[in-house]
Short mmCIF file of C-alpha atoms in Angstrom, two decimals:
data_model
loop_
_atom_site.label_atom_id
_atom_site.label_comp_id
_atom_site.label_asym_id
_atom_site.label_seq_id
_atom_site.Cartn_x
_atom_site.Cartn_y
_atom_site.Cartn_z
CA MET A 1 -23.37 8.57 12.57
CA ILE A 2 -22.81 5.41 14.03
CA SER A 3 -24.12 5.52 17.96
CA ARG A 4 -21.55 5.13 20.73
CA SER A 5 -23.43 4.21 23.56
CA PRO A 6 -21.62 3.18 26.37
CA SER A 7 -23.38 -0.47 25.74
CA ARG A 8 -21.47 -1.39 22.68
CA PHE A 9 -18.46 -2.71 23.83
CA CYS A 10 -20.53 -4.75 26.35
CA ARG A 11 -23.06 -6.06 23.29
CA LEU A 12 -19.38 -7.05 21.37
CA HIS A 13 -18.00 -8.84 24.29
CA GLU A 14 -20.77 -10.66 24.35
CA THR A 15 -20.32 -11.79 20.57
CA ILE A 16 -16.68 -12.40 21.58
CA ARG A 17 -17.85 -14.85 24.63
CA PRO A 18 -18.77 -18.21 22.33
CA TYR A 19 -15.35 -17.71 20.22
CA GLU A 20 -13.57 -17.51 23.85
CA ARG A 21 -14.74 -20.98 24.96
CA ASN A 22 -13.81 -22.54 21.89
CA VAL A 23 -9.80 -22.69 22.00
CA SER A 24 -9.59 -24.72 19.08
CA SER A 25 -10.83 -22.14 16.71
CA PRO A 26 -9.05 -20.32 14.81
CA ALA A 27 -8.16 -16.99 16.42
CA ARG A 28 -8.66 -14.76 12.75
CA ALA A 29 -12.23 -15.71 13.45
CA HIS A 30 -12.60 -12.47 15.24
CA PRO A 31 -14.16 -9.54 13.14
CA THR A 32 -11.02 -7.48 14.78
CA ASN A 33 -8.44 -9.98 13.40
CA ALA A 34 -6.76 -8.73 16.61
CA LEU A 35 -5.69 -12.39 17.76
CA VAL A 36 -3.31 -14.83 14.93
CA GLY A 37 -2.31 -17.14 17.29
CA PRO A 38 -4.55 -20.00 19.18
CA LEU A 39 -7.04 -18.72 21.92
CA GLY A 40 -6.49 -21.06 25.06
CA THR A 41 -3.52 -20.90 27.92
CA SER A 42 -2.75 -24.75 28.14
CA SER A 43 0.84 -24.17 27.11
CA TYR A 44 1.39 -21.37 29.89
CA PRO A 45 0.08 -23.24 33.46
CA LEU A 46 -1.13 -20.51 35.73
CA SER A 47 0.96 -19.89 38.63
CA GLY A 48 -1.73 -19.37 40.58
CA ALA A 49 0.29 -16.47 42.99
CA GLY A 50 1.66 -12.92 41.89
CA PRO A 51 0.29 -9.45 41.00
CA LEU A 52 -1.01 -10.57 37.61
CA VAL A 53 -3.37 -12.87 38.88
CA GLY A 54 -6.97 -13.28 36.90
CA LEU A 55 -5.19 -10.69 34.01
CA ARG A 56 -6.05 -12.16 30.66
CA LEU A 57 -3.22 -10.55 28.59
CA ALA A 58 -1.99 -10.90 24.33
CA VAL A 59 1.58 -10.88 23.41
CA LYS A 60 2.58 -9.02 20.24
CA ASP A 61 3.29 -11.50 17.22
CA ASN A 62 7.31 -10.03 17.49
CA ILE A 63 7.60 -11.37 21.03
CA CYS A 64 9.09 -14.76 21.65
CA THR A 65 6.62 -17.42 22.61
CA LYS A 66 8.13 -21.51 23.04
CA SER A 67 4.34 -22.34 23.19
CA LEU A 68 2.89 -20.50 20.26
CA PRO A 69 4.21 -19.37 16.79
CA THR A 70 6.44 -16.03 16.42
CA THR A 71 5.51 -15.05 12.90
CA CYS A 72 6.09 -11.21 12.95
CA SER A 73 3.23 -11.01 10.47
CA SER A 74 5.67 -11.96 8.20
CA LYS A 75 5.58 -14.92 5.78
CA VAL A 76 9.42 -15.29 5.83
CA LEU A 77 8.76 -16.77 9.59
CA GLN A 78 5.13 -17.79 9.32
CA ASP A 79 6.04 -21.78 10.42
CA TYR A 80 8.58 -20.23 13.08
CA HIS A 81 8.84 -21.75 16.49
CA SER A 82 11.32 -20.09 18.89
CA PRO A 83 12.61 -22.50 21.43
CA PHE A 84 12.18 -19.84 24.13
CA ASP A 85 10.60 -17.51 25.61
CA ALA A 86 10.95 -13.92 25.88
CA THR A 87 11.97 -12.27 29.35
CA VAL A 88 8.83 -10.45 29.57
CA VAL A 89 6.59 -13.90 28.78
CA SER A 90 7.81 -15.31 31.38
CA LEU A 91 7.27 -12.77 33.81
CA LEU A 92 4.16 -12.72 32.68
CA TRP A 93 2.96 -16.18 33.29
CA ASN A 94 5.49 -16.59 37.19
CA ASN A 95 3.22 -13.43 38.27
CA GLY A 96 0.18 -15.15 37.38
CA ALA A 97 -1.02 -13.85 34.05
CA GLU A 98 -3.02 -15.68 31.69
CA ILE A 99 -1.38 -15.65 28.30
CA VAL A 100 -4.33 -16.12 25.18
CA GLY A 101 -2.72 -15.72 22.30
CA LYS A 102 -0.44 -13.74 19.72
CA ALA A 103 -1.84 -9.96 18.51
CA ASN A 104 -1.53 -9.50 15.00
CA CYS A 105 1.17 -6.43 14.09
CA ASP A 106 2.48 -4.51 11.23
CA GLU A 107 5.21 -7.13 9.11
CA PHE A 108 8.37 -6.62 12.12
CA GLY A 109 6.38 -4.07 13.99
CA MET A 110 6.65 -1.40 10.36
CA GLY A 111 3.98 0.43 9.67
CA SER A 112 1.30 3.04 11.31
CA LEU A 113 -2.00 1.73 10.44
CA ASN A 114 -1.51 -2.32 10.63
CA LEU A 115 -1.88 -3.00 6.88
CA TYR A 116 1.58 -4.71 6.44
CA SER A 117 0.67 -8.04 8.13
CA VAL A 118 0.61 -11.98 6.31
CA HIS A 119 -2.51 -12.34 8.49
CA GLY A 120 -4.37 -9.33 7.26
CA PRO A 121 -4.71 -5.92 8.61
CA VAL A 122 -6.50 -5.32 11.71
CA VAL A 123 -10.08 -3.69 12.62
CA ASN A 124 -11.12 -1.04 14.84
CA PRO A 125 -13.49 -2.40 17.26
CA PHE A 126 -14.77 0.62 18.04
CA GLY A 127 -16.72 0.61 14.39
CA LEU A 128 -17.79 -2.74 15.02
CA GLN A 129 -21.55 -3.21 16.25
CA GLY A 130 -25.18 -3.99 15.21
CA GLU A 131 -25.44 -5.60 11.99
CA GLU A 132 -22.33 -5.83 9.50
CA SER A 133 -23.95 -3.37 6.92
CA ALA A 134 -23.68 -0.64 9.75
CA ALA A 135 -20.01 -1.45 10.60
CA GLU A 136 -17.45 1.22 10.08
CA ARG A 137 -13.96 -0.46 9.27
CA ARG A 138 -11.15 2.02 10.33
CA SER A 139 -7.50 1.39 11.14
CA ALA A 140 -6.60 0.14 14.54
CA GLY A 141 -3.38 2.15 14.49
CA GLY A 142 0.28 0.09 13.82
CA SER A 143 2.27 -1.63 14.47
CA SER A 144 0.72 -3.10 18.19
CA GLY A 145 -2.47 -2.51 16.05
CA GLY A 146 -3.85 -6.13 17.24
CA SER A 147 -2.50 -5.64 20.94
CA ALA A 148 -4.75 -2.73 21.23
CA ALA A 149 -8.07 -3.78 19.09
CA ALA A 150 -7.81 -7.07 21.39
CA VAL A 151 -8.17 -4.92 24.48
CA ALA A 152 -10.91 -2.67 23.60
CA ALA A 153 -12.64 -5.75 22.26
CA GLY A 154 -12.85 -7.60 25.30
CA LEU A 155 -10.55 -10.47 24.40
CA CYS A 156 -8.22 -9.55 27.06
CA GLU A 157 -7.44 -7.08 30.02
CA ALA A 158 -4.26 -5.95 28.90
CA ALA A 159 -1.80 -6.21 25.82
CA LEU A 160 1.62 -6.39 25.39
CA GLY A 161 2.88 -4.64 22.34
CA THR A 162 6.40 -3.08 20.96
CA ASP A 163 6.68 0.53 20.75
CA THR A 164 9.56 1.75 18.31
CA GLY A 165 8.13 5.30 17.31
CA GLY A 166 4.85 5.26 18.91
CA SER A 167 3.84 1.38 17.86
CA VAL A 168 1.82 1.53 21.00
CA ARG A 169 0.56 4.97 21.59
CA LEU A 170 -0.39 5.54 18.12
CA PRO A 171 -2.71 2.33 18.61
CA ALA A 172 -3.76 3.24 22.38
CA SER A 173 -4.99 6.63 20.92
CA TYR A 174 -7.36 4.92 17.78
CA CYS A 175 -8.82 2.35 20.03
CA GLY A 176 -9.49 4.30 22.94
CA VAL A 177 -7.69 2.36 25.61
CA VAL A 178 -4.40 3.09 27.47
CA GLY A 179 -1.37 2.40 26.14
CA MET A 180 2.67 3.37 27.81
CA LYS A 181 5.79 3.18 26.17
CA PRO A 182 8.49 2.95 29.24
CA SER A 183 11.91 4.51 29.44
CA TYR A 184 14.02 2.91 27.17
CA GLY A 185 16.08 -0.10 29.33
CA ILE A 186 13.52 -0.24 31.90
CA ILE A 187 11.43 -3.31 30.08
CA SER A 188 14.26 -5.95 28.57
CA ARG A 189 14.10 -6.81 25.35
CA TRP A 190 15.35 -10.15 25.45
CA GLY A 191 13.52 -12.08 23.15
CA VAL A 192 11.48 -9.63 21.40
CA VAL A 193 12.67 -9.56 17.47
CA SER A 194 14.63 -6.89 16.72
CA PHE A 195 13.45 -4.13 14.82
CA ALA A 196 15.42 -0.68 15.62
CA ASP A 197 17.83 -1.58 18.70
CA SER A 198 18.12 1.66 19.94
CA LEU A 199 14.86 2.55 19.69
CA ASP A 200 12.56 -1.02 20.46
CA CYS A 201 10.73 -0.88 23.64
CA VAL A 202 8.28 -3.49 25.03
CA GLY A 203 4.97 -1.24 26.16
CA VAL A 204 1.49 -2.39 27.76
CA LEU A 205 -1.55 -1.56 26.63
CA ALA A 206 -4.75 -2.08 28.77
CA ARG A 207 -8.34 -0.59 29.87
CA ASP A 208 -7.24 1.64 33.14
CA ILE A 209 -4.23 2.83 34.33
CA ASP A 210 -4.21 0.45 37.14
CA THR A 211 -4.13 -2.41 35.05
CA THR A 212 -1.28 -1.00 32.73
CA ARG A 213 0.81 -0.19 36.09
CA ARG A 214 0.30 -3.80 37.37
CA VAL A 215 1.66 -5.09 34.30
CA HIS A 216 4.72 -2.38 33.65
CA ASP A 217 5.74 -2.90 37.31
CA SER A 218 5.85 -6.71 37.28
CA LEU A 219 7.78 -6.30 33.93
CA ALA A 220 9.83 -3.21 35.10
CA VAL A 221 12.87 -5.81 36.35
CA TRP A 222 16.44 -5.47 34.92
CA ASP A 223 17.79 -8.47 33.16
CA HIS A 224 21.17 -9.25 32.72
CA ARG A 225 20.53 -10.80 29.39
CA ASP A 226 19.38 -7.61 27.86
CA PRO A 227 22.64 -5.65 27.29
CA THR A 228 20.19 -2.46 26.48
CA ALA A 229 18.75 -2.74 30.24
CA ALA A 230 19.33 -0.13 32.50
CA PRO A 231 21.56 -1.25 35.78
CA PRO A 232 19.41 -1.42 39.21
CA HIS A 233 22.03 1.61 40.42
CA VAL A 234 20.33 4.04 37.54
CA ARG A 235 16.86 2.68 38.30
CA THR A 236 17.49 3.86 41.93
CA ARG A 237 18.54 7.16 40.90
CA ALA A 238 16.08 7.89 39.09
CA LYS A 239 13.27 7.17 41.06
CA ARG A 240 14.82 9.24 43.98
CA VAL A 241 15.33 12.49 41.56
CA SER A 242 11.97 11.84 40.45
CA GLU A 243 10.13 11.70 44.26
CA SER A 244 9.91 15.46 44.48
CA ALA A 245 7.49 15.45 41.59
CA LEU A 246 5.35 12.27 43.12
CA GLU A 247 4.81 14.50 46.40
CA TYR A 248 2.50 17.29 44.36
CA LEU A 249 0.48 14.48 43.73
CA LYS A 250 -0.44 13.10 47.05
CA SER A 251 -2.74 16.19 48.25
CA GLU A 252 -5.94 17.27 47.39
CA THR A 253 -4.77 19.59 44.70
CA LEU A 254 -2.17 19.69 42.43
CA ALA A 255 -0.61 22.75 43.69
CA GLY A 256 3.13 22.80 42.78
CA LEU A 257 2.67 20.42 39.65
CA ARG A 258 3.73 22.11 36.21
CA ILE A 259 2.83 20.42 33.14
CA GLY A 260 4.54 22.13 29.92
CA VAL A 261 2.25 22.00 26.53
CA PRO A 262 4.49 21.99 23.39
CA ARG A 263 4.24 24.79 20.54
CA GLU A 264 5.32 22.54 17.94
CA TYR A 265 3.09 19.62 18.99
CA PHE A 266 0.04 21.51 17.24
CA PRO A 267 1.27 20.83 13.54
CA SER A 268 -0.45 21.97 10.19
CA GLU A 269 -1.75 18.42 9.73
CA LEU A 270 -3.35 18.32 13.40
CA GLU A 271 -7.37 17.90 13.07
CA GLN A 272 -9.03 20.64 14.85
CA SER A 273 -10.96 18.17 16.35
CA VAL A 274 -8.67 16.66 18.41
CA VAL A 275 -7.70 20.48 19.82
CA ALA A 276 -10.75 20.68 21.98
CA PRO A 277 -10.68 17.88 23.90
CA LEU A 278 -6.98 18.69 24.93
CA ARG A 279 -7.96 21.77 25.88
CA SER A 280 -11.02 20.89 28.35
CA LEU A 281 -8.58 18.29 29.59
CA LEU A 282 -6.15 21.17 30.34
CA ASN A 283 -8.69 23.23 31.71
CA GLN A 284 -9.54 20.57 34.13
CA LEU A 285 -5.90 20.30 35.18
CA ARG A 286 -5.41 23.88 36.02
CA ALA A 287 -8.49 23.61 37.82
CA ARG A 288 -7.07 21.54 40.25
CA GLY A 289 -4.29 23.79 40.92
CA ALA A 290 -1.39 22.00 38.24
CA THR A 291 0.27 25.08 36.60
CA ILE A 292 -0.08 25.02 32.71
CA VAL A 293 3.38 26.21 30.63
CA PRO A 294 3.69 26.70 27.22
CA VAL A 295 7.24 25.34 26.09
CA SER A 296 9.06 25.30 22.85
CA LEU A 297 11.02 22.09 21.67
CA PRO A 298 12.30 23.91 18.74
CA SER A 299 13.98 20.85 16.69
CA THR A 300 10.92 18.66 16.79
CA PRO A 301 10.06 19.52 13.21
CA TYR A 302 12.91 17.23 12.30
CA ALA A 303 12.26 14.26 14.08
CA LEU A 304 9.75 12.53 11.82
CA SER A 305 13.01 12.55 8.94
CA ALA A 306 15.69 11.52 11.55
CA TYR A 307 13.40 8.81 13.01
CA TYR A 308 12.85 7.21 9.56
CA VAL A 309 16.20 7.37 8.55
CA ILE A 310 17.61 5.41 12.11
CA SER A 311 15.39 2.92 12.32
CA SER A 312 15.31 1.89 8.56
CA ALA A 313 19.14 1.88 8.69
CA GLU A 314 18.94 -0.75 11.86
CA ALA A 315 16.24 -2.47 10.63
CA SER A 316 18.29 -3.07 6.81
CA SER A 317 21.38 -4.53 9.54
CA ASN A 318 18.63 -6.66 11.38
CA LEU A 319 16.68 -8.42 8.94
CA ALA A 320 19.90 -9.09 6.92
CA ARG A 321 19.80 -12.77 9.32
CA TYR A 322 16.49 -13.61 7.08
CA ASP A 323 18.20 -14.67 4.30
CA GLY A 324 16.64 -18.50 3.76
CA ILE A 325 19.84 -20.30 4.95
CA GLU A 326 19.90 -20.16 9.02
CA TYR A 327 16.28 -20.26 9.49
CA GLY A 328 12.89 -19.13 8.58
CA MET A 329 11.30 -19.56 4.91
CA ARG A 330 13.53 -20.70 2.07
CA VAL A 331 12.91 -20.40 -1.45
CA GLU A 332 14.90 -22.17 -3.56
CA PRO A 333 16.11 -20.77 -6.71
CA PRO A 334 15.36 -21.97 -9.97
CA PRO A 335 17.54 -24.17 -12.48
CA GLY A 336 19.92 -22.12 -14.50
CA ALA A 337 20.01 -19.17 -11.33
CA ASN A 338 23.35 -17.38 -10.67
CA PHE A 339 25.41 -19.07 -8.05
CA THR A 340 28.48 -16.72 -8.37
CA LYS A 341 27.05 -14.37 -5.47
CA THR A 342 25.62 -15.56 -2.37
CA ALA A 343 22.95 -12.36 -2.50
CA ASN A 344 21.99 -14.04 -5.58
CA VAL A 345 20.76 -17.00 -3.53
CA TYR A 346 19.31 -14.76 -0.69
CA ALA A 347 17.46 -12.88 -3.06
CA TYR A 348 15.10 -15.04 -3.53
CA THR A 349 13.72 -15.62 -0.32
CA ARG A 350 13.89 -12.13 0.54
CA SER A 351 11.86 -10.85 -2.33
CA GLN A 352 9.24 -13.30 -1.78
CA GLY A 353 9.08 -13.56 2.09
CA PHE A 354 9.47 -9.95 2.78
CA GLY A 355 6.26 -7.66 2.32
CA ARG A 356 6.25 -4.16 0.50
CA GLU A 357 6.97 -2.07 3.56
CA VAL A 358 9.75 -3.90 4.81
CA GLN A 359 11.20 -4.20 1.53
CA ARG A 360 10.96 -0.31 1.24
CA ARG A 361 12.42 0.34 4.74
CA ILE A 362 15.09 -2.11 3.91
CA LEU A 363 16.42 -0.35 0.53
CA LEU A 364 15.94 2.81 2.50
CA GLY A 365 17.88 1.81 5.40
CA THR A 366 20.74 0.47 3.21
CA TYR A 367 21.30 3.79 1.18
CA ALA A 368 21.72 5.54 4.57
CA LEU A 369 24.41 3.29 5.55
CA SER A 370 26.57 3.43 1.94
CA ALA A 371 29.39 5.45 1.76
CA ASP A 372 27.37 7.97 -0.37
CA ALA A 373 24.87 8.69 2.50
CA PHE A 374 26.35 8.07 5.57
CA GLU A 375 27.22 11.50 6.42
CA ASN A 376 24.47 13.39 4.99
CA TYR A 377 21.41 11.12 6.46
CA PHE A 378 22.41 8.79 9.27
CA LEU A 379 25.10 10.77 11.07
CA GLN A 380 22.74 13.91 10.46
CA ALA A 381 19.85 12.30 11.63
CA GLN A 382 22.35 11.06 15.06
CA ARG A 383 22.81 14.98 15.67
CA VAL A 384 19.24 16.06 15.02
CA ARG A 385 18.59 12.99 18.03
CA LYS A 386 20.88 14.50 20.61
CA LEU A 387 19.42 17.66 20.01
CA ILE A 388 15.92 16.66 20.69
CA LYS A 389 17.21 14.70 23.69
CA ALA A 390 18.91 18.06 24.90
CA ASP A 391 15.23 19.66 24.26
CA PHE A 392 13.59 17.79 26.65
CA ASP A 393 16.60 18.01 29.26
CA ARG A 394 16.05 21.99 29.01
CA VAL A 395 12.41 22.06 29.86
CA PHE A 396 12.35 19.24 32.29
CA CYS A 397 12.81 20.41 35.80
CA ILE A 398 13.61 17.05 36.79
CA PRO A 399 17.35 16.35 35.79
CA SER A 400 18.29 13.26 33.58
CA VAL A 401 20.39 10.85 35.39
CA LEU A 402 21.73 9.44 32.00
CA ASN A 403 23.70 12.16 31.59
CA SER A 404 25.55 11.52 34.90
CA PRO A 405 25.05 8.18 35.67
CA SER A 406 27.94 8.05 38.51
CA SER A 407 28.38 11.51 39.45
CA PRO A 408 25.94 13.82 41.66
CA ILE A 409 22.93 14.66 39.47
CA SER A 410 22.79 18.77 38.93
CA ALA A 411 19.33 20.14 39.17
CA GLY A 412 17.04 20.84 36.34
CA PRO A 413 16.01 24.50 35.42
CA SER A 414 14.11 26.01 38.31
CA GLU A 415 11.41 27.10 35.72
CA GLY A 416 11.43 23.67 34.23
CA VAL A 417 8.27 21.54 33.51
CA HIS A 418 7.51 18.00 35.68
CA VAL A 419 5.39 16.32 32.50
CA LEU A 420 4.43 17.44 29.06
CA ILE A 421 0.95 16.88 27.44
CA HIS A 422 0.01 16.89 23.42
CA PRO A 423 -2.06 14.99 21.59
CA SER A 424 -1.38 11.17 20.92
CA ALA A 425 -2.43 11.80 17.16
CA ILE A 426 -2.69 14.24 14.68
CA ARG A 427 -6.78 12.53 13.74
CA THR A 428 -8.82 10.08 14.36
CA ALA A 429 -8.43 6.47 12.95
CA PRO A 430 -8.28 6.80 9.67
CA ALA A 431 -10.87 4.70 7.36
CA LEU A 432 -9.12 1.27 6.09
CA PRO A 433 -8.40 0.40 2.45
CA THR A 434 -10.14 -1.75 0.59
CA LEU A 435 -7.52 -4.23 -0.16
CA ASP A 436 -7.34 -6.90 -3.38
CA SER A 437 -6.58 -10.57 -3.35
CA GLU A 438 -2.84 -10.06 -2.04
CA GLY A 439 -3.62 -7.57 0.70
CA ASN A 440 -2.70 -4.41 -1.53
CA PRO A 441 -5.08 -1.37 -1.66
CA GLU A 442 -6.88 -1.78 -4.84
CA ASP A 443 -6.33 1.65 -6.00
CA GLY A 444 -2.65 0.35 -6.47
CA THR A 445 -1.36 3.18 -3.38
CA ASP A 446 -0.51 2.86 -0.04
CA ALA A 447 -2.63 3.28 2.75
CA PRO A 448 -4.52 5.33 3.67
CA THR A 449 -3.68 7.97 0.22
CA SER A 450 0.35 7.15 0.23
CA THR A 451 3.25 6.42 1.93
CA LEU A 452 3.60 9.82 3.38
CA ASP A 453 0.45 9.63 4.63
CA ALA A 454 1.05 6.60 6.95
CA TYR A 455 4.30 7.80 7.94
CA VAL A 456 3.25 11.34 8.95
CA GLN A 457 0.31 9.39 11.48
CA ASP A 458 3.59 9.29 14.02
CA VAL A 459 4.91 12.97 13.81
CA MET A 460 3.40 13.39 17.52
CA THR A 461 5.02 9.85 19.09
CA VAL A 462 8.72 10.20 17.52
CA PRO A 463 10.45 12.68 19.57
CA ALA A 464 9.82 10.70 22.95
CA SER A 465 11.42 7.32 21.23
CA LEU A 466 14.31 9.19 20.04
CA ALA A 467 15.07 10.46 23.53
CA GLY A 468 14.25 7.13 25.24
CA LEU A 469 11.20 8.68 27.27
CA PRO A 470 8.19 7.14 29.31
CA ALA A 471 5.43 8.30 27.07
CA LEU A 472 1.64 7.54 27.99
CA SER A 473 -1.44 7.90 25.98
CA ILE A 474 -4.89 8.21 27.70
CA PRO A 475 -7.85 8.49 26.49
CA ALA A 476 -8.92 12.03 26.60
CA GLY A 477 -12.68 12.30 24.65
CA THR A 478 -13.73 11.84 20.71
CA GLY A 479 -13.36 13.97 17.61
CA ALA A 480 -15.96 15.78 15.84
CA ASP A 481 -16.37 12.33 14.08
CA GLY A 482 -17.25 10.49 17.77
CA TRP A 483 -14.08 8.41 17.71
CA PRO A 484 -11.58 8.10 20.25
CA ILE A 485 -8.54 10.56 20.77
CA GLY A 486 -5.71 10.14 23.05
CA ALA A 487 -3.78 12.66 24.93
CA SER A 488 0.00 11.99 25.41
CA VAL A 489 1.91 12.35 28.98
CA VAL A 490 5.79 12.34 28.38
CA GLY A 491 8.21 12.42 31.45
CA GLN A 492 12.20 12.59 32.04
CA TRP A 493 13.80 9.61 31.61
CA GLY A 494 12.85 6.99 34.56
CA SER A 495 9.71 9.01 35.68
CA ASP A 496 7.54 6.06 34.86
CA GLU A 497 5.77 5.78 38.01
CA LEU A 498 5.30 10.29 37.77
CA VAL A 499 3.92 9.84 34.30
CA LEU A 500 1.41 7.07 35.48
CA LYS A 501 0.17 9.20 38.25
CA VAL A 502 -0.80 11.91 36.35
CA GLY A 503 -1.98 9.29 33.91
CA GLU A 504 -4.36 8.58 36.90
CA ILE A 505 -5.47 11.99 37.63
CA ILE A 506 -6.41 12.76 33.61
CA GLU A 507 -8.11 8.93 34.10
CA ARG A 508 -10.19 10.98 36.93
CA CYS A 509 -10.73 14.04 35.54
CA ARG A 510 -12.38 12.24 32.71
CA GLY A 511 -14.92 10.36 35.04
CA ASP A 512 -15.81 13.41 36.49
CA THR A 513 -17.09 14.95 33.35
#
């Protein structure tokens, strides 16, 4: 067993300092492979003022930056430079943040273990210490694994990721950091390379709740360029309906705060070593006055299947733009190629430019949208999504302002809960497979043992994504193997501040143990 002493991250940070001073050295030289762009800030002058002054941040490589490459960790965009900054990038440096580089990720955000990247896999820094022979190579989670690993390794205080079905919360759990997915539409997606438009959110990863809140609040502003952004009057209404719950968190005790524990979030795949730290956390919250309420979300078992149908369908449409003609990589058809159909020309670029996982999801999504499968797969998945949202609305006592954006808000159920708490992941970080020269697992399978094993990693996180709810993963202890596990806090749409406040209490509970 590797030692888990508190000074381990300090020793790791000492090994990083010489690398930080040499901004001309490639970011991938660090053993985590967390950063893939130049580590330096000359292209982003510091504003000298704002709530983020003194914070170093990394930006996930699928968020556009005009002064750094935006590759989406894909061969098809390996040399792409965006002509503009994403809204969130502009807000970062306008508020005083120091942008240190781009973070590695799964190609186009498709993956749960950060294996599918043209830059190579991200290594979880929790296992990197001492002699190289003693290092334990495990996954940092995906798809925002580079963002989580950069924070955990001390390369930056915070990082931006994107969360489509858990891509911020899962890496946060594996790496032992805080990961926040906001309510859908609260943070602008303008300038974020699309994977699945109805699910994608820009999220924040940091070492603690205070830093997470500082970054989140600086980015949670309405952007007229984002058609999916929640308008100001809806944000105001959401804030107003959640204020009563915030009152419970201002006293010395948590009396009045009702926390739900969903029965369906303890599936057979869940490792038992994850349950004990969560049970201990719930006991601490109960001791502080909170009421713990078992709840049921009966549509949860169908969430994972619905998510992969919907997200793959949207991805197949979004990635159709990478055809080798407008921008990005182009592979010239060989002499004698059939030019009678444009698809024949596109195929050479797309076959070589897209990785195996992206190709798999394009095929799955294209089939789901075909005439033969549309009713049985895509429309059924959308019906399941509606049921999942209804499940959440039924258990929360805070009503959803999205159900009545302009009419009077009806109260939620009197016996409902303010937030839900459940495990962030079914296990601690899985081991990284040994890859061949082309970046594929040497045993010929998809990591960790099969494609389905990788997809199941998202089983705890996709319901909140399908419902567009704010969700926070916060360190909750360690598993039997000594590696981090996270607890997730989920709230009603627009209750982002309530979720962060509950996370702050959990952070204090952890500090008291």
